[in-house]
Coordinates of C-alpha atoms in Angstrom, one line a residue:
X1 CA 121.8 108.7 124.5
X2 CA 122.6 110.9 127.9
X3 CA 121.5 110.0 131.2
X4 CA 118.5 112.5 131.7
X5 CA 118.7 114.8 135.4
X6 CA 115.2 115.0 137.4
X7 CA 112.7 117.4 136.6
X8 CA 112.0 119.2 139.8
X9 CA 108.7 121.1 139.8
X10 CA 107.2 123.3 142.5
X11 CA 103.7 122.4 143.7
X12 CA 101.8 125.2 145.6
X13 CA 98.9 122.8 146.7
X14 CA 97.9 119.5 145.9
X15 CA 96.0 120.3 142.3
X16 CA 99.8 121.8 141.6
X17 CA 101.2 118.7 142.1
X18 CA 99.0 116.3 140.3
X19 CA 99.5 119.3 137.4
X20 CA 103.2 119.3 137.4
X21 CA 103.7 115.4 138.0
X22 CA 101.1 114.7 134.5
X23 CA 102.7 117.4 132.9
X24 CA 106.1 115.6 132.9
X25 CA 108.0 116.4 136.1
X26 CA 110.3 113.7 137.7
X27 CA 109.8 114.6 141.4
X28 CA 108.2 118.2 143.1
X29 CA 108.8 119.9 145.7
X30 CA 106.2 121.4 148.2
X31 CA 105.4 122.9 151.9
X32 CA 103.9 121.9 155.0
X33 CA 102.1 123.3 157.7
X34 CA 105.4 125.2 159.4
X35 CA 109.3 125.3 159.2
X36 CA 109.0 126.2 155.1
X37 CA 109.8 130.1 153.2
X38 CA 106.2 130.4 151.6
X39 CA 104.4 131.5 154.3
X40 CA 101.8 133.1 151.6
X41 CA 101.6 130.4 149.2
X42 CA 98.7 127.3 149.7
X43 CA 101.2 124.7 151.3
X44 CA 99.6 121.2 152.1
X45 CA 97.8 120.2 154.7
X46 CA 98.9 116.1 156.1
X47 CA 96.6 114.7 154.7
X48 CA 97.2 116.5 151.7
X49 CA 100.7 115.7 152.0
X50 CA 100.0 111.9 152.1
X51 CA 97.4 112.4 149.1
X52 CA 100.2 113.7 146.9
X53 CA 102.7 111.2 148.2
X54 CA 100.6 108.6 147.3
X55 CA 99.8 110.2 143.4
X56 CA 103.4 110.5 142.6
X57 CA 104.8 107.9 144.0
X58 CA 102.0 105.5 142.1
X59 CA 103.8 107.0 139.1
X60 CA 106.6 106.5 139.6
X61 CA 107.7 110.2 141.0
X62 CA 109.0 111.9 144.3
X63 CA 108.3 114.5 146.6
X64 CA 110.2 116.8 149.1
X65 CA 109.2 118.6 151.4
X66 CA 110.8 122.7 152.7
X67 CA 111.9 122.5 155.7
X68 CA 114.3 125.1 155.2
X69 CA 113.6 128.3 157.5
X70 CA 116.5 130.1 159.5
X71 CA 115.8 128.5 162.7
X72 CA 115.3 130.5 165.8
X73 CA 115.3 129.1 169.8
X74 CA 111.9 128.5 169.7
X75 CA 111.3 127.1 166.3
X76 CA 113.1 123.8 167.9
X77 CA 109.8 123.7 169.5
X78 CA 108.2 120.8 167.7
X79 CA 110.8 120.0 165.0
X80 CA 110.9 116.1 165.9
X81 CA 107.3 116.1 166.0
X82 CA 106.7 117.4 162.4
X83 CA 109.6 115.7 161.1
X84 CA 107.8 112.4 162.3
X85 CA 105.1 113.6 160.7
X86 CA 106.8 113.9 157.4
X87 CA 108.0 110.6 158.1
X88 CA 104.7 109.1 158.5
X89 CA 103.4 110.6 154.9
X90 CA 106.5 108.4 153.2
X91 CA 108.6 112.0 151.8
X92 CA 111.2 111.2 149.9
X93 CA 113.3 113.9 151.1
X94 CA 113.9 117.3 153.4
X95 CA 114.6 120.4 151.7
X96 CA 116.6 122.2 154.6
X97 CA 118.9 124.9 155.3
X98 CA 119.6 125.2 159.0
X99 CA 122.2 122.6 159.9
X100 CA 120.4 122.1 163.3
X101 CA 117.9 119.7 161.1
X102 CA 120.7 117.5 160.5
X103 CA 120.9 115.1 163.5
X104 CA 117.6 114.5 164.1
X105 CA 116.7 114.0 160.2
X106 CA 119.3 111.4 160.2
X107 CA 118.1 109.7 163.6
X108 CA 114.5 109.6 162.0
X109 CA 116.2 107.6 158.3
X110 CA 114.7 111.1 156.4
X111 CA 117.2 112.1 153.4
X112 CA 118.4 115.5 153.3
X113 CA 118.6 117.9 150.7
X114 CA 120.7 121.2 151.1
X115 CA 118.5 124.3 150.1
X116 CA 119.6 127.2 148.0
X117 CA 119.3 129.1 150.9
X118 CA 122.8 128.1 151.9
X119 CA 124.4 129.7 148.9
X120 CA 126.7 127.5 148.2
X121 CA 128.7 128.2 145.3
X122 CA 132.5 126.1 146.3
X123 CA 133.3 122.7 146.5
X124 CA 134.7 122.9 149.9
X125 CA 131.3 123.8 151.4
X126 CA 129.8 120.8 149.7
X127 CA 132.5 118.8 150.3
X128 CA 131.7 119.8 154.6
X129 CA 127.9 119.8 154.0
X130 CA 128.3 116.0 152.7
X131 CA 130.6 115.2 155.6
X132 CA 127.4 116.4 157.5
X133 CA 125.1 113.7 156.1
X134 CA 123.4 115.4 153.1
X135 CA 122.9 113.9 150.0
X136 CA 122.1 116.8 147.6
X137 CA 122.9 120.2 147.5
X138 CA 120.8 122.6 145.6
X139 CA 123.6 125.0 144.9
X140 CA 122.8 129.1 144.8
X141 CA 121.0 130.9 141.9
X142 CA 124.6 132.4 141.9
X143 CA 126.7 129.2 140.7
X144 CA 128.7 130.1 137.4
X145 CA 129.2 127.3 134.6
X146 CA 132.9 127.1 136.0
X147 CA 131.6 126.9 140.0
X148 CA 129.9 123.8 138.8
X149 CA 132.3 122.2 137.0
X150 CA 134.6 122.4 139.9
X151 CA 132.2 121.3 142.1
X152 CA 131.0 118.1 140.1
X153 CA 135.0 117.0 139.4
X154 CA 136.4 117.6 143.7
X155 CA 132.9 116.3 145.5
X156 CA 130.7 113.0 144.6
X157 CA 127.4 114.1 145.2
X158 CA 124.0 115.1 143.9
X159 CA 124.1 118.5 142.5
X160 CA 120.7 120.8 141.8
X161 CA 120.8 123.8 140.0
X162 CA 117.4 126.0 139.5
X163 CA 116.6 126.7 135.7
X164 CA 113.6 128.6 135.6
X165 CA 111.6 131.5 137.9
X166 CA 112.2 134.4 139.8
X167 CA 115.7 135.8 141.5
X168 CA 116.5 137.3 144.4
X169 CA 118.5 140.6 144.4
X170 CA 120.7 139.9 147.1
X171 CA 122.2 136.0 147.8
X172 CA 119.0 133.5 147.6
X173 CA 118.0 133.7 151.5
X174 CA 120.6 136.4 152.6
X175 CA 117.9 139.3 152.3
X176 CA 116.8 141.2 155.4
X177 CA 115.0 144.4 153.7
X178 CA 111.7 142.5 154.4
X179 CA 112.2 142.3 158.0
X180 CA 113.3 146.5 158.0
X181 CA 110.6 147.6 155.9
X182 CA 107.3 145.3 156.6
X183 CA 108.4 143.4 159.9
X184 CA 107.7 140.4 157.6
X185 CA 110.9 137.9 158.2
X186 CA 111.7 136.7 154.6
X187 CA 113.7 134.0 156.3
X188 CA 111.3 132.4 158.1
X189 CA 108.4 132.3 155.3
X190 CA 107.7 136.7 155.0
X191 CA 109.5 137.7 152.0
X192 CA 107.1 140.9 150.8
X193 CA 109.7 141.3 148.4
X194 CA 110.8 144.7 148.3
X195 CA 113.4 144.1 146.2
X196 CA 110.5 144.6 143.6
X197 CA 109.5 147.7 144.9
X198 CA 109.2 151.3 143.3
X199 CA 111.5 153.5 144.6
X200 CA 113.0 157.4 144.6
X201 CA 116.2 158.4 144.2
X202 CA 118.4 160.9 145.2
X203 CA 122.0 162.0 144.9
X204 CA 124.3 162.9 147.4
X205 CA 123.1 166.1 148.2
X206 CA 119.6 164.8 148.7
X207 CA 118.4 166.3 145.3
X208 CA 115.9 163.9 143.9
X209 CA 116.4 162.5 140.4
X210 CA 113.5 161.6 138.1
X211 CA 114.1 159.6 135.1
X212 CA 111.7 158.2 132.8
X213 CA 110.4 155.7 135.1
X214 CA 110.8 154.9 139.1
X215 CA 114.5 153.7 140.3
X216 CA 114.4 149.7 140.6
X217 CA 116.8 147.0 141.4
X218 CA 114.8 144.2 140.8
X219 CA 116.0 141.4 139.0
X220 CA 115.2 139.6 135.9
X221 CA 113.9 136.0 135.7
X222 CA 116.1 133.1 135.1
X223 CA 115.8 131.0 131.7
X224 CA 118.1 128.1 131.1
X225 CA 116.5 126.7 128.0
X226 CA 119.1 127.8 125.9
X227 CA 121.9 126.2 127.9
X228 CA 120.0 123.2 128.8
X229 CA 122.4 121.0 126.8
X230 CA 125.2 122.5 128.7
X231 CA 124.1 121.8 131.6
X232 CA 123.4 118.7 131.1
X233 CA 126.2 117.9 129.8
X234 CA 127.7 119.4 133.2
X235 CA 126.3 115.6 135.0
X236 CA 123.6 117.7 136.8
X237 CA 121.6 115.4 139.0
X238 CA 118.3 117.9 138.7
X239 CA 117.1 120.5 137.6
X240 CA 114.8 122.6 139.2
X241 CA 112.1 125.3 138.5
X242 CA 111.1 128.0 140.5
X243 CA 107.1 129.2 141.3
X244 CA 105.3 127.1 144.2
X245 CA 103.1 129.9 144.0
X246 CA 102.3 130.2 140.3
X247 CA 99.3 128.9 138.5
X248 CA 98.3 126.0 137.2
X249 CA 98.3 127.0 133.6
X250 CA 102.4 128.4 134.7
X251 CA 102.9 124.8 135.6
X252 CA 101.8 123.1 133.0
X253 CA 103.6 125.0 130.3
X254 CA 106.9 125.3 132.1
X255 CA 106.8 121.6 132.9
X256 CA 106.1 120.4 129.7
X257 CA 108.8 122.9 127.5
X258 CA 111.3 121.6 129.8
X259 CA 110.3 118.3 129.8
X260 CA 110.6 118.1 125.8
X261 CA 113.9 119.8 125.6
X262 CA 115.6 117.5 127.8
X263 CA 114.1 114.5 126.3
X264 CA 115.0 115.7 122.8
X265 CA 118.3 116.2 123.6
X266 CA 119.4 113.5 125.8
X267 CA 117.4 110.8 123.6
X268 CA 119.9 112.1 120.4
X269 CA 121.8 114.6 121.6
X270 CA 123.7 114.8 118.0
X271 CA 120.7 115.8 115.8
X272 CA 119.3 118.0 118.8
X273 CA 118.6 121.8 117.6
X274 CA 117.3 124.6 119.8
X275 CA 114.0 125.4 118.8
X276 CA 113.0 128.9 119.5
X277 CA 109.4 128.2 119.5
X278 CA 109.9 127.0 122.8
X279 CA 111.4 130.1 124.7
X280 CA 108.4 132.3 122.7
X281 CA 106.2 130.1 125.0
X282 CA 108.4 130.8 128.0
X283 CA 108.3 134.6 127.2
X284 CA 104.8 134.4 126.6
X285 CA 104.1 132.4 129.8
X286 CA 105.5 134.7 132.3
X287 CA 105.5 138.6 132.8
X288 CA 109.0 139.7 133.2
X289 CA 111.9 139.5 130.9
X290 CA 114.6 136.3 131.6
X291 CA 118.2 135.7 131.0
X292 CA 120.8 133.0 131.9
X293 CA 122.2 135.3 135.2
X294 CA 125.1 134.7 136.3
X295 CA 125.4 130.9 134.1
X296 CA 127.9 132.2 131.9
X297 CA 130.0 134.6 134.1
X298 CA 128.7 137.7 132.9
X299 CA 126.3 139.1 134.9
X300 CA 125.5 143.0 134.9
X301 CA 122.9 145.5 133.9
X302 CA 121.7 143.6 131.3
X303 CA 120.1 140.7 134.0
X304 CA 118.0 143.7 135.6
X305 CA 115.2 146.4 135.8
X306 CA 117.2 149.9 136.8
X307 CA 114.5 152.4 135.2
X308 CA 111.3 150.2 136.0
X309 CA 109.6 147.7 134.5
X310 CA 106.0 146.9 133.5
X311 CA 104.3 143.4 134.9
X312 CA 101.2 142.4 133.0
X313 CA 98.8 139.8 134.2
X314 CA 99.0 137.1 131.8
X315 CA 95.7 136.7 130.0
X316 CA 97.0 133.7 127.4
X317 CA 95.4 130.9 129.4
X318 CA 92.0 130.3 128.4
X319 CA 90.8 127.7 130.4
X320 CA 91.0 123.8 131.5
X321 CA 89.9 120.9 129.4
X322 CA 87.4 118.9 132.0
X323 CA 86.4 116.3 129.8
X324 CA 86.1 115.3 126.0
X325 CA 83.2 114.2 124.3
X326 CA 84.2 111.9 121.3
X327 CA 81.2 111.5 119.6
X328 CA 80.5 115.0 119.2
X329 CA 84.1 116.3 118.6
X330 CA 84.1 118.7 121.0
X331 CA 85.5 119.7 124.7
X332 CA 84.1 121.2 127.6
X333 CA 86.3 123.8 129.1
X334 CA 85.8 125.4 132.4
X335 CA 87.1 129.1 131.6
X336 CA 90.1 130.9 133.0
X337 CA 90.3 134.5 130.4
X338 CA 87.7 135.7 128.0
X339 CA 87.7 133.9 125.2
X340 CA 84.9 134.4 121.8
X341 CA 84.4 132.9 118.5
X342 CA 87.5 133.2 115.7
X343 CA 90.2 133.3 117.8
X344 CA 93.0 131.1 117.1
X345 CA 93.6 129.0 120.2
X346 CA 95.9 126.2 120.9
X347 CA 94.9 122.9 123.7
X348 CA 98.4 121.3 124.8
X349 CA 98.1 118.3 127.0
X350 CA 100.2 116.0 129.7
X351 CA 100.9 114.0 126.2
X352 CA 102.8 116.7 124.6
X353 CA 100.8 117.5 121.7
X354 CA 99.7 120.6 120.5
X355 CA 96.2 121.2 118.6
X356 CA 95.8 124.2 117.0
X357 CA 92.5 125.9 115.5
X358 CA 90.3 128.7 115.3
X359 CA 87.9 128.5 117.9
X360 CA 84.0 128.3 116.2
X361 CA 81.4 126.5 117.7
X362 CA 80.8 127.7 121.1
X363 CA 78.1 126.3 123.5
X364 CA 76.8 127.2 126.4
X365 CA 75.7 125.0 129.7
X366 CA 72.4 125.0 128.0
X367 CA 73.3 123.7 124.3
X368 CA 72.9 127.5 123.5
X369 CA 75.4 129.0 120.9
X370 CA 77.4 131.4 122.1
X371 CA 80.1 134.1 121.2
X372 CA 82.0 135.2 124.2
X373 CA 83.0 133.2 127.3
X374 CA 83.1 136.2 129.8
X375 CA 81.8 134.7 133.1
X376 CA 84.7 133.2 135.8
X377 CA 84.6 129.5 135.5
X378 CA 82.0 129.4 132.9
X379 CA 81.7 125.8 131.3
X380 CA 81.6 125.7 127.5
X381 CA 81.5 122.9 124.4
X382 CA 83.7 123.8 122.1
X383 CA 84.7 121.7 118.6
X384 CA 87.9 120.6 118.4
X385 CA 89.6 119.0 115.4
X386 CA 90.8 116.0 117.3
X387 CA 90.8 114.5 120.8
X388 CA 92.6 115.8 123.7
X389 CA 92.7 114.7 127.3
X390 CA 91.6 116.1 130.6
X391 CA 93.7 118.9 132.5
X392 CA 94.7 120.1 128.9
X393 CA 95.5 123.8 129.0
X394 CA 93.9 126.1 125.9
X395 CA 95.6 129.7 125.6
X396 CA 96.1 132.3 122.7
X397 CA 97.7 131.1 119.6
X398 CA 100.4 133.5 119.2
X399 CA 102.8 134.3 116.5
X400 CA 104.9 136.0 118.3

């Protein structure tokens, strides 16, 4: 039996939250009105805030909140007020990265966590940044195997390493194309990410090349699944995932792979086997290729897109389970993707269990039977061979 690191799930809004916390997560992480970097995501109202407080910490769970912008004179403007505020709605945490948070988070009892955006990758920085009063330090996306090793055996402190989601191309936070290109400040909530962009290229003499596809530097996705063990192992306080702005049906399946790995494996860590099922749901989940990074030491052309890449919307989610009618066997789901009759489906739920069948029966709000679910947020009966539980997920049945 290993000691089992926090689960750390993003939450884009409050429906996120209640998703990610059912779904398995330890503690999430979210945004307020101001002073976070997802200016284009949902973030939380206060009462919101205070909603989701309450939820997680009924079960058990935490939150924290962003606060981790590159402050600015006037962005003092109102810091003790909204830090009061986040007070007042019982946070378990700040998420910051501008060290000018630091006294008056401590004056207020708030506990501090370091954000990525600091890159730290040495343990002298987190030996000065815990001399500073912070209690965690989520180190950068950049952190090696060895960097963490030799940070958890010089400092005694919290460490939090991200293990699933999207990269930055230059050091997480560093990145100022944003601001040059779209005026939008990526370090202050504006990231359009051009680092994603479509680009032409041309040689020194200003001759433009053309390959098979546009020039690209965008990254690859990280995927720690297969080094999970390793990491834990490492005495990793948490472990983090990426995506405040991804979907419910993202959520739920990230959560929940995650979720069983490291309960599999720290539960009996001797009999524990990588199953590979598990990263086919990853792959399928998301809609760019992922790797370990920089994990192992070896990072190169191999953790990026040089000669484009091709994003498809993921159309595996099916829809939510709203309720389930015992008596008649079936379940009403409110649709997310086209869906019709004798396709093999598969409804997972907060329990972990998987029910898989070929969808037959089909009715409509009117008891009609139907054979295609085409119409946004349509709600359906469906059969299914046993019971499953609200906010169950149904998507594709792939084999592959």
């Amino acid at each position: 039996m290993k000691n089992k690191p926090e689960l750390l799930a993003p939450a884009g809004d409050l429906e996120r939250l209640k998703i990610a916390i059912l779904y398995g997560a330890d503690a999430v992480y979210l945004g307020g009105p101001s002073f976070g970097l997802r200016a284009n995501a949902t973030n939380f109202s206060w009462d919101e805030m205070k909603e989701g407080a309450i939820f997680a910490h009924e079960r058990g769970k935490k939150v924290y909140v962003t606060v981790n912008i590159v402050m600015h004179n006037g962005d003092l403007d109102g810091l003790e007020e909204y830090l009061n505020h986040l007070r007042a709605c019982e946070v378990d945490a700040i998420i910051i990265s501008d060290p000018a948070i630091i006294p008056l988070a401590q004056k207020l009892g708030l506990e501090i966590h370091l954000s990525t955006q600091q890159s730290t990758l040495n343990y002298e920085a987190v030996r000065f940044w815990k001399q500073c009063g912070v209690s965690r330090v989520v180190l950068g996306r950049e952190a090696s195997k060895s960097d963490i090793e030799a940070i958890q055996n010089q400092v005694a402190i919290e460490i939090e390493c991200f293990i699933h989601g999207a990269m930055c191309a230059s050091y997480s936070g560093r990145c100022v194309l944003s601001n040059f290109l779209t005026a939008r400040d990526a370090n202050r909530g504006g990231c359009s990410q051009i680092c994603r962009w479509d680009f032409d290229l041309y040689d020194q003499a200003g001759i433009h090349l053309e390959g098979e596809r546009p020039f690209t530097f965008c990254t690859k996705d990280l995927s720690m699944l297969c080094v999970l063990p390793t990491m834990i192992d490492l005495g990793i306080a948490s472990f983090k995932i990426e995506g405040r702005m991804r979907s419910i049906y993202y959520i739920a399946t990230i959560v929940s792979i995650y979720r069983m790995v490291i309960d599999q494996y720290c539960t009996n860590p001797d009999s524990y086997e990588y199953n590979e099922a598990y990263e086919q749901i990853l792959t399928n989940c998301a809609n760019r290729e992922s790797t370990v990074q920089f994990f192992n030491g070896t990072y190169g052309p191999e953790a990026q897109y040089y000669n484009g890449r091709i994003e498809l919307s993921n159309q595996d989610f099916l829809g939510v389970v709203i309720d389930y009618d015992v008596a008649r066997g079936e379940a009403i789901i409110e649709e997310r993707n086209y869906f019709k009759r004798g396709m093999p489906v598969e409804i997972f739920g907060p329990n972990g269990e998987t029910v898989t069948f070929e969808l037959t029966d089909i009715y409509d709000d009117t008891g009609a039977l139907i054979d295609v679910v085409n119409h946004p947020l349509q709600l359906v009966r469906i059969k299914v061979p046993k019971a499953v539980s609200k906010v169950s997920m149904m998507r594709i049945k792939r084999e592959k």
